[in-house]
mmCIF file of C-alpha atoms and ligand atoms in Angstrom:
data_model
loop_
_atom_site.group_PDB
_atom_site.id
_atom_site.type_symbol
_atom_site.label_atom_id
_atom_site.label_comp_id
_atom_site.label_asym_id
_atom_site.label_seq_id
_atom_site.Cartn_x
_atom_site.Cartn_y
_atom_site.Cartn_z
ATOM 1 C CA MET A 1 88.670 70.635 59.629
ATOM 2 C CA GLN A 2 86.308 73.379 60.755
ATOM 3 C CA ILE A 3 86.321 76.884 59.277
ATOM 4 C CA THR A 4 84.688 79.688 61.209
ATOM 5 C CA GLU A 5 84.603 83.454 61.506
ATOM 6 C CA SER A 6 82.942 83.187 64.899
ATOM 7 C CA ILE A 7 84.839 84.048 68.082
ATOM 8 C CA SER A 8 82.432 82.089 70.295
ATOM 9 C CA ARG A 9 82.597 79.014 68.052
ATOM 10 C CA THR A 10 86.398 79.161 68.044
ATOM 11 C CA ARG A 11 86.413 79.383 71.823
ATOM 12 C CA ALA A 12 83.974 76.468 72.141
ATOM 13 C CA MET A 13 86.013 74.235 69.820
ATOM 14 C CA VAL A 14 89.277 75.027 71.572
ATOM 15 C CA ARG A 15 87.643 74.464 74.973
ATOM 16 C CA ALA A 16 86.351 71.054 73.833
ATOM 17 C CA ALA A 17 89.818 70.082 72.579
ATOM 18 C CA ARG A 18 91.393 71.177 75.841
ATOM 19 C CA GLU A 19 88.835 69.160 77.824
ATOM 20 C CA GLN A 20 90.079 66.119 75.893
ATOM 21 C CA GLY A 21 93.565 66.875 77.240
ATOM 22 C CA LYS A 22 94.846 68.277 73.948
ATOM 23 C CA HIS A 23 97.588 70.892 73.677
ATOM 24 C CA ILE A 24 96.597 73.822 71.523
ATOM 25 C CA GLY A 25 98.981 75.133 68.843
ATOM 26 C CA PHE A 26 98.257 78.410 67.081
ATOM 27 C CA VAL A 27 99.600 79.830 63.803
ATOM 28 C CA PRO A 28 98.475 83.424 63.139
ATOM 29 C CA THR A 29 98.634 84.385 59.457
ATOM 30 C CA MET A 30 97.287 86.912 56.985
ATOM 31 C CA GLY A 31 96.577 84.118 54.494
ATOM 32 C CA ALA A 32 97.995 83.777 50.956
ATOM 33 C CA LEU A 33 99.634 80.726 52.473
ATOM 34 C CA HIS A 34 102.982 79.510 51.161
ATOM 35 C CA VAL A 35 105.666 77.050 52.229
ATOM 36 C CA GLY A 36 106.843 79.453 54.962
ATOM 37 C CA HIS A 37 103.412 79.339 56.612
ATOM 38 C CA LEU A 38 103.217 75.585 56.041
ATOM 39 C CA SER A 39 106.476 75.102 57.948
ATOM 40 C CA LEU A 40 104.884 76.858 60.934
ATOM 41 C CA ILE A 41 101.831 74.597 60.690
ATOM 42 C CA GLU A 42 104.110 71.564 60.488
ATOM 43 C CA ALA A 43 105.951 72.669 63.639
ATOM 44 C CA ALA A 44 102.611 73.238 65.389
ATOM 45 C CA LYS A 45 101.387 69.783 64.342
ATOM 46 C CA ALA A 46 104.593 68.220 65.664
ATOM 47 C CA ALA A 47 104.362 69.949 69.063
ATOM 48 C CA CYS A 48 100.594 70.114 69.696
ATOM 49 C CA ASP A 49 97.477 67.953 69.306
ATOM 50 C CA PHE A 50 95.019 70.604 68.113
ATOM 51 C CA VAL A 51 96.163 73.227 65.608
ATOM 52 C CA VAL A 52 94.359 76.495 64.968
ATOM 53 C CA VAL A 53 95.348 78.704 62.008
ATOM 54 C CA SER A 54 93.970 82.228 61.843
ATOM 55 C CA ILE A 55 93.588 83.930 58.487
ATOM 56 C CA PHE A 56 93.063 87.636 58.988
ATOM 57 C CA VAL A 57 94.440 90.531 56.953
ATOM 58 C CA ASN A 58 94.753 92.851 59.916
ATOM 59 C CA PRO A 59 93.871 96.401 58.829
ATOM 60 C CA THR A 60 95.480 98.097 61.834
ATOM 61 C CA GLN A 61 98.988 96.987 60.888
ATOM 62 C CA PHE A 62 98.839 98.606 57.436
ATOM 63 C CA GLY A 63 99.742 102.252 56.902
ATOM 64 C CA PRO A 64 97.423 104.464 54.809
ATOM 65 C CA ALA A 65 99.672 104.206 51.708
ATOM 66 C CA GLU A 66 100.250 100.452 52.058
ATOM 67 C CA ASP A 67 98.771 97.410 50.325
ATOM 68 C CA LEU A 68 95.770 96.550 52.553
ATOM 69 C CA ALA A 69 93.288 96.648 49.647
ATOM 70 C CA SER A 70 95.487 94.724 47.217
ATOM 71 C CA TYR A 71 96.861 92.162 49.694
ATOM 72 C CA PRO A 72 96.176 88.708 48.163
ATOM 73 C CA ARG A 73 93.217 86.842 49.690
ATOM 74 C CA PRO A 74 92.986 83.376 48.086
ATOM 75 C CA PHE A 75 90.756 82.106 50.895
ATOM 76 C CA GLU A 76 89.490 78.837 49.321
ATOM 77 C CA GLN A 77 93.020 77.818 48.361
ATOM 78 C CA ASP A 78 94.293 78.678 51.868
ATOM 79 C CA CYS A 79 91.609 76.513 53.466
ATOM 80 C CA ALA A 80 92.435 73.619 51.105
ATOM 81 C CA LEU A 81 96.121 73.893 52.103
ATOM 82 C CA CYS A 82 95.223 73.949 55.797
ATOM 83 C CA LYS A 83 93.064 70.875 55.348
ATOM 84 C CA GLU A 84 95.884 69.054 53.533
ATOM 85 C CA GLN A 85 98.223 69.930 56.411
ATOM 86 C CA GLY A 86 95.840 68.448 58.992
ATOM 87 C CA VAL A 87 94.861 71.752 60.608
ATOM 88 C CA ASP A 88 91.927 71.305 63.018
ATOM 89 C CA LEU A 89 90.400 74.778 62.904
ATOM 90 C CA VAL A 90 90.692 77.809 60.637
ATOM 91 C CA PHE A 91 89.607 81.004 62.381
ATOM 92 C CA ALA A 92 88.940 83.667 59.742
ATOM 93 C CA PRO A 93 87.163 86.605 61.358
ATOM 94 C CA THR A 94 85.973 89.744 59.597
ATOM 95 C CA PRO A 95 87.546 93.099 60.571
ATOM 96 C CA GLU A 96 84.221 94.039 62.211
ATOM 97 C CA LYS A 97 84.348 90.915 64.393
ATOM 98 C CA MET A 98 87.864 91.778 65.546
ATOM 99 C CA TYR A 99 87.523 95.542 65.939
ATOM 100 C CA GLY A 100 83.822 96.477 65.886
ATOM 101 C CA THR A 101 82.637 99.216 63.564
ATOM 102 C CA ALA A 102 83.938 102.311 65.406
ATOM 103 C CA ASP A 103 87.589 103.364 65.538
ATOM 104 C CA PRO A 104 89.378 101.199 68.122
ATOM 105 C CA VAL A 105 90.219 102.813 71.470
ATOM 106 C CA THR A 106 92.054 99.894 73.058
ATOM 107 C CA TRP A 107 95.595 99.200 71.905
ATOM 108 C CA VAL A 108 98.498 97.112 73.133
ATOM 109 C CA THR A 109 101.872 98.731 72.527
ATOM 110 C CA VAL A 110 105.468 97.653 73.038
ATOM 111 C CA GLU A 111 107.763 100.650 73.238
ATOM 112 C CA ARG A 112 111.388 101.202 72.156
ATOM 113 C CA LEU A 113 111.790 97.817 70.433
ATOM 114 C CA THR A 114 109.311 99.093 67.872
ATOM 115 C CA ASP A 115 111.206 102.338 67.193
ATOM 116 C CA HIS A 116 113.849 100.573 65.078
ATOM 117 C CA LEU A 117 113.989 98.752 61.726
ATOM 118 C CA CYS A 118 110.493 98.235 60.268
ATOM 119 C CA GLY A 119 108.942 100.264 63.093
ATOM 120 C CA ALA A 120 110.861 103.386 62.036
ATOM 121 C CA ALA A 121 109.378 103.382 58.528
ATOM 122 C CA ARG A 122 105.962 101.972 59.420
ATOM 123 C CA PRO A 123 104.572 104.038 62.310
ATOM 124 C CA GLY A 124 101.700 102.210 64.013
ATOM 125 C CA HIS A 125 102.530 98.896 62.324
ATOM 126 C CA PHE A 126 103.666 97.092 65.456
ATOM 127 C CA ARG A 127 100.849 98.570 67.521
ATOM 128 C CA GLY A 128 98.522 96.854 65.040
ATOM 129 C CA VAL A 129 100.465 93.603 65.278
ATOM 130 C CA THR A 130 100.624 93.495 69.081
ATOM 131 C CA THR A 131 96.969 94.468 69.405
ATOM 132 C CA VAL A 132 95.729 91.839 66.971
ATOM 133 C CA CYS A 133 97.979 89.144 68.449
ATOM 134 C CA THR A 134 96.659 89.947 71.933
ATOM 135 C CA LYS A 135 93.094 89.646 70.668
ATOM 136 C CA LEU A 136 93.876 86.390 68.839
ATOM 137 C CA PHE A 137 95.710 84.924 71.842
ATOM 138 C CA ASN A 138 92.766 85.842 74.097
ATOM 139 C CA ILE A 139 90.321 84.174 71.707
ATOM 140 C CA VAL A 140 92.309 81.009 70.970
ATOM 141 C CA LEU A 141 94.099 80.679 74.338
ATOM 142 C CA PRO A 142 96.861 78.537 72.795
ATOM 143 C CA ASP A 143 99.594 76.722 74.694
ATOM 144 C CA MET A 144 102.045 77.561 71.923
ATOM 145 C CA ALA A 145 102.031 80.088 69.094
ATOM 146 C CA PHE A 146 104.310 79.741 66.066
ATOM 147 C CA PHE A 147 106.029 82.649 64.326
ATOM 148 C CA GLY A 148 108.654 82.920 61.582
ATOM 149 C CA GLN A 149 112.184 84.253 62.028
ATOM 150 C CA LYS A 150 111.575 85.916 58.639
ATOM 151 C CA ASP A 151 109.838 88.705 60.592
ATOM 152 C CA ALA A 152 112.588 88.989 63.197
ATOM 153 C CA GLN A 153 111.433 92.231 64.790
ATOM 154 C CA GLN A 154 107.838 91.044 64.947
ATOM 155 C CA VAL A 155 108.749 87.878 66.799
ATOM 156 C CA LEU A 156 110.983 89.765 69.224
ATOM 157 C CA VAL A 157 108.229 92.278 69.949
ATOM 158 C CA ILE A 158 105.642 89.505 70.449
ATOM 159 C CA GLN A 159 107.970 87.534 72.712
ATOM 160 C CA ARG A 160 108.553 90.630 74.809
ATOM 161 C CA MET A 161 104.832 91.421 75.008
ATOM 162 C CA VAL A 162 104.007 87.838 76.048
ATOM 163 C CA ALA A 163 106.717 87.902 78.730
ATOM 164 C CA ASP A 164 105.919 91.375 80.067
ATOM 165 C CA LEU A 165 102.141 90.785 80.211
ATOM 166 C CA TYR A 166 102.518 87.250 81.631
ATOM 167 C CA MET A 167 100.467 85.804 78.804
ATOM 168 C CA PRO A 168 100.199 82.060 79.448
ATOM 169 C CA LEU A 169 101.657 80.732 76.205
ATOM 170 C CA THR A 170 105.018 79.872 74.687
ATOM 171 C CA ILE A 171 106.281 81.487 71.499
ATOM 172 C CA HIS A 172 108.011 79.088 69.134
ATOM 173 C CA ILE A 173 110.253 80.593 66.409
ATOM 174 C CA CYS A 174 110.587 78.738 63.086
ATOM 175 C CA PRO A 175 113.462 79.270 60.636
ATOM 176 C CA THR A 176 113.041 81.343 57.473
ATOM 177 C CA ILE A 177 112.043 79.257 54.463
ATOM 178 C CA ARG A 178 113.755 80.367 51.257
ATOM 179 C CA GLU A 179 113.390 79.796 47.532
ATOM 180 C CA SER A 180 116.247 77.828 45.922
ATOM 181 C CA ASP A 181 118.015 81.112 45.037
ATOM 182 C CA GLY A 182 117.853 82.339 48.638
ATOM 183 C CA LEU A 183 114.902 84.746 48.405
ATOM 184 C CA ALA A 184 112.825 84.466 51.581
ATOM 185 C CA VAL A 185 109.379 83.167 50.657
ATOM 186 C CA SER A 186 106.753 85.880 51.158
ATOM 187 C CA SER A 187 103.153 86.527 50.169
ATOM 188 C CA ARG A 188 104.407 89.832 48.741
ATOM 189 C CA ASN A 189 106.853 88.149 46.311
ATOM 190 C CA GLN A 190 103.905 87.715 43.951
ATOM 191 C CA TYR A 191 103.884 91.507 43.425
ATOM 192 C CA LEU A 192 107.238 91.183 41.588
ATOM 193 C CA ASN A 193 107.553 90.941 37.802
ATOM 194 C CA ALA A 194 110.202 88.627 36.313
ATOM 195 C CA GLU A 195 112.949 91.267 36.338
ATOM 196 C CA GLN A 196 112.215 92.391 39.897
ATOM 197 C CA ARG A 197 112.015 88.754 41.009
ATOM 198 C CA SER A 198 115.552 88.123 39.790
ATOM 199 C CA GLN A 199 116.768 91.387 41.362
ATOM 200 C CA ALA A 200 115.159 90.330 44.651
ATOM 201 C CA THR A 201 117.955 87.840 45.281
ATOM 202 C CA CYS A 202 120.075 90.871 46.259
ATOM 203 C CA LEU A 203 118.625 90.750 49.795
ATOM 204 C CA TYR A 204 119.958 87.304 50.579
ATOM 205 C CA ARG A 205 123.177 87.960 48.665
ATOM 206 C CA ALA A 206 123.770 91.044 50.823
ATOM 207 C CA LEU A 207 123.145 89.031 54.002
ATOM 208 C CA GLN A 208 125.507 86.297 52.808
ATOM 209 C CA THR A 209 128.161 88.905 52.021
ATOM 210 C CA CYS A 210 127.911 90.094 55.605
ATOM 211 C CA GLN A 211 128.083 86.542 56.944
ATOM 212 C CA THR A 212 131.173 85.804 54.850
ATOM 213 C CA LEU A 213 132.973 88.972 55.985
ATOM 214 C CA VAL A 214 132.166 88.210 59.626
ATOM 215 C CA THR A 215 133.398 84.630 59.200
ATOM 216 C CA GLU A 216 136.616 86.109 57.788
ATOM 217 C CA GLY A 217 136.994 88.210 60.918
ATOM 218 C CA SER A 218 135.219 91.547 60.299
ATOM 219 C CA ARG A 219 133.522 92.918 63.391
ATOM 220 C CA ASP A 220 133.084 96.668 62.750
ATOM 221 C CA VAL A 221 129.564 97.385 61.608
ATOM 222 C CA GLU A 222 130.170 100.370 59.331
ATOM 223 C CA PRO A 223 132.158 98.505 56.627
ATOM 224 C CA LEU A 224 129.761 95.551 56.868
ATOM 225 C CA ILE A 225 126.811 97.835 56.183
ATOM 226 C CA ALA A 226 128.741 99.472 53.318
ATOM 227 C CA ALA A 227 129.419 96.046 51.769
ATOM 228 C CA MET A 228 125.750 95.037 52.019
ATOM 229 C CA THR A 229 124.600 98.395 50.640
ATOM 230 C CA LYS A 230 126.898 97.906 47.651
ATOM 231 C CA VAL A 231 125.321 94.513 46.868
ATOM 232 C CA LEU A 232 121.819 95.981 47.188
ATOM 233 C CA ASN A 233 122.672 98.975 45.013
ATOM 234 C CA GLU A 234 123.955 96.709 42.231
ATOM 235 C CA ALA A 235 120.369 95.520 41.690
ATOM 236 C CA ALA A 236 118.221 98.302 40.228
ATOM 237 C CA HIS A 237 115.465 98.721 42.781
ATOM 238 C CA GLY A 238 113.166 101.293 44.274
ATOM 239 C CA GLY A 239 115.393 102.076 47.239
ATOM 240 C CA ILE A 240 116.916 100.721 50.395
ATOM 241 C CA GLU A 241 114.763 101.370 53.457
ATOM 242 C CA TYR A 242 117.291 100.131 56.000
ATOM 243 C CA VAL A 243 120.386 97.996 56.399
ATOM 244 C CA ASN A 244 121.069 97.420 60.079
ATOM 245 C CA ILE A 245 123.169 95.370 62.423
ATOM 246 C CA SER A 246 121.469 95.395 65.800
ATOM 247 C CA ASP A 247 121.553 94.036 69.301
ATOM 248 C CA VAL A 248 119.377 90.898 69.306
ATOM 249 C CA GLN A 249 117.513 91.908 72.474
ATOM 250 C CA THR A 250 117.079 95.680 72.244
ATOM 251 C CA LEU A 251 117.415 96.164 68.457
ATOM 252 C CA GLU A 252 119.669 99.156 69.193
ATOM 253 C CA PRO A 253 122.215 99.604 66.367
ATOM 254 C CA LEU A 254 125.658 98.136 67.110
ATOM 255 C CA ALA A 255 129.015 99.714 66.269
ATOM 256 C CA ARG A 256 130.848 96.399 66.563
ATOM 257 C CA ILE A 257 129.713 92.771 66.678
ATOM 258 C CA LYS A 258 130.704 91.189 69.976
ATOM 259 C CA ASP A 259 128.537 88.082 70.266
ATOM 260 C CA ARG A 260 125.090 87.774 68.734
ATOM 261 C CA ALA A 261 123.736 90.280 66.238
ATOM 262 C CA LEU A 262 120.690 90.641 64.028
ATOM 263 C CA VAL A 263 121.539 91.646 60.474
ATOM 264 C CA ALA A 264 118.338 92.958 58.911
ATOM 265 C CA LEU A 265 117.367 94.794 55.768
ATOM 266 C CA ALA A 266 114.337 96.193 53.975
ATOM 267 C CA VAL A 267 114.238 97.077 50.294
ATOM 268 C CA HIS A 268 111.598 98.486 47.960
ATOM 269 C CA LEU A 269 111.508 96.659 44.656
ATOM 270 C CA GLY A 270 108.797 97.784 42.269
ATOM 271 C CA PRO A 271 105.503 97.531 44.151
ATOM 272 C CA ALA A 272 106.920 95.282 46.860
ATOM 273 C CA ARG A 273 108.589 96.045 50.153
ATOM 274 C CA LEU A 274 110.811 93.069 50.969
ATOM 275 C CA ILE A 275 112.518 92.291 54.273
ATOM 276 C CA ASP A 276 115.025 89.657 55.299
ATOM 277 C CA ASN A 277 117.471 88.985 58.121
ATOM 278 C CA ILE A 278 120.030 86.587 59.521
ATOM 279 C CA LEU A 279 121.327 86.061 63.035
ATOM 280 C CA ILE A 280 125.078 86.158 63.456
ATOM 281 C CA ASP A 281 126.857 84.613 66.396
ATOM 282 C CA VAL A 282 130.570 85.199 66.939
ATOM 283 C CA SER A 283 130.561 84.315 70.633
ATOM 284 C CA GLU A 284 132.500 81.071 70.108
ATOM 285 C CA SER A 285 134.899 82.261 67.416
HETATM 286 P P1 AMP B 301 102.055 86.705 57.428
HETATM 287 O O1 AMP B 301 100.936 85.909 56.831
HETATM 288 O O2 AMP B 301 102.958 87.319 56.430
HETATM 289 O O3 AMP B 301 101.584 87.625 58.527
HETATM 290 O O4 AMP B 301 102.975 85.635 58.157
HETATM 291 C C1 AMP B 301 102.454 84.741 59.114
HETATM 292 C C2 AMP B 301 103.593 84.047 59.803
HETATM 293 O O5 AMP B 301 104.352 83.325 58.839
HETATM 294 C C3 AMP B 301 104.552 85.013 60.497
HETATM 295 O O6 AMP B 301 104.927 84.449 61.757
HETATM 296 C C4 AMP B 301 105.720 85.049 59.549
HETATM 297 O O7 AMP B 301 106.955 85.344 60.179
HETATM 298 C C5 AMP B 301 105.724 83.628 59.015
HETATM 299 N N1 AMP B 301 106.435 83.553 57.734
HETATM 300 C C6 AMP B 301 106.217 84.316 56.628
HETATM 301 N N2 AMP B 301 107.115 84.011 55.666
HETATM 302 C C7 AMP B 301 107.924 83.047 56.182
HETATM 303 C C8 AMP B 301 109.050 82.322 55.691
HETATM 304 N N3 AMP B 301 109.535 82.526 54.469
HETATM 305 N N4 AMP B 301 109.628 81.416 56.504
HETATM 306 C C9 AMP B 301 109.159 81.197 57.751
HETATM 307 N N5 AMP B 301 108.093 81.847 58.284
HETATM 308 C C10 AMP B 301 107.485 82.760 57.504
#
């Protein structure tokens, strides 16, 4: 496994692999790798012959009051995990390599889809995500890139950007990996103390409550959101950021579930901002 911060070296290695007829799989990450990331790598290994993982804590997707400085960066451990997983190349650029030293002037933005959910509370976040993904895609030129359903809005925004800009790659979505008590695995879970960690199960419990009510026949969104809010409020936490049931394509809020819906929530718990979601499909019931 090669590890490089060099754009030209990454390009040369990918080009050489492609010349050998290999399909290139790409897993963009911010490091602090966990079983969620490893599931993406596994999917990339299964579908492609040459797997590139990027490790880059992208400064442009963090707001000024967010955790850019404290975001965990266990680089050696991440590289060891990648090696164990059979990754071919780790691309770990510096912020200067990706953005230069002056303030960036070139951005890629996806409108409207980014106004909702996480985009509403984190202005500029998705602009950072779409810009860095465009840069990474242009450097790696993968056939397939692998993203987690855990970040539902992110993957929708990326899929839309790739389609609208005719980027020549396929986006593959991998299911959310959870702890045994349902908490979605996240690099930010390590910010939680023991009490907050046990309270954090309220996210998945709220989503399950919604799923159960829908299975029992509920379709109106307002009572579903009230039921989820009640579950979240029972855990003492720093505040609910959003609880939404949205159209799966536009992310516009729904009044009633007709076929497929994205149920998504964001909660502040101590120093951590946690998100989770499930997809609900009532089209055949
Ligand atoms: P991050 O390092 O947090 O930017 O995440 C890198 C990729 O891993 C993104 O596509 C995430 O959606 C995905 N990911 C993070 N946590 C999970 C999880 N628990 N299950 C599946 N994918 C995940």
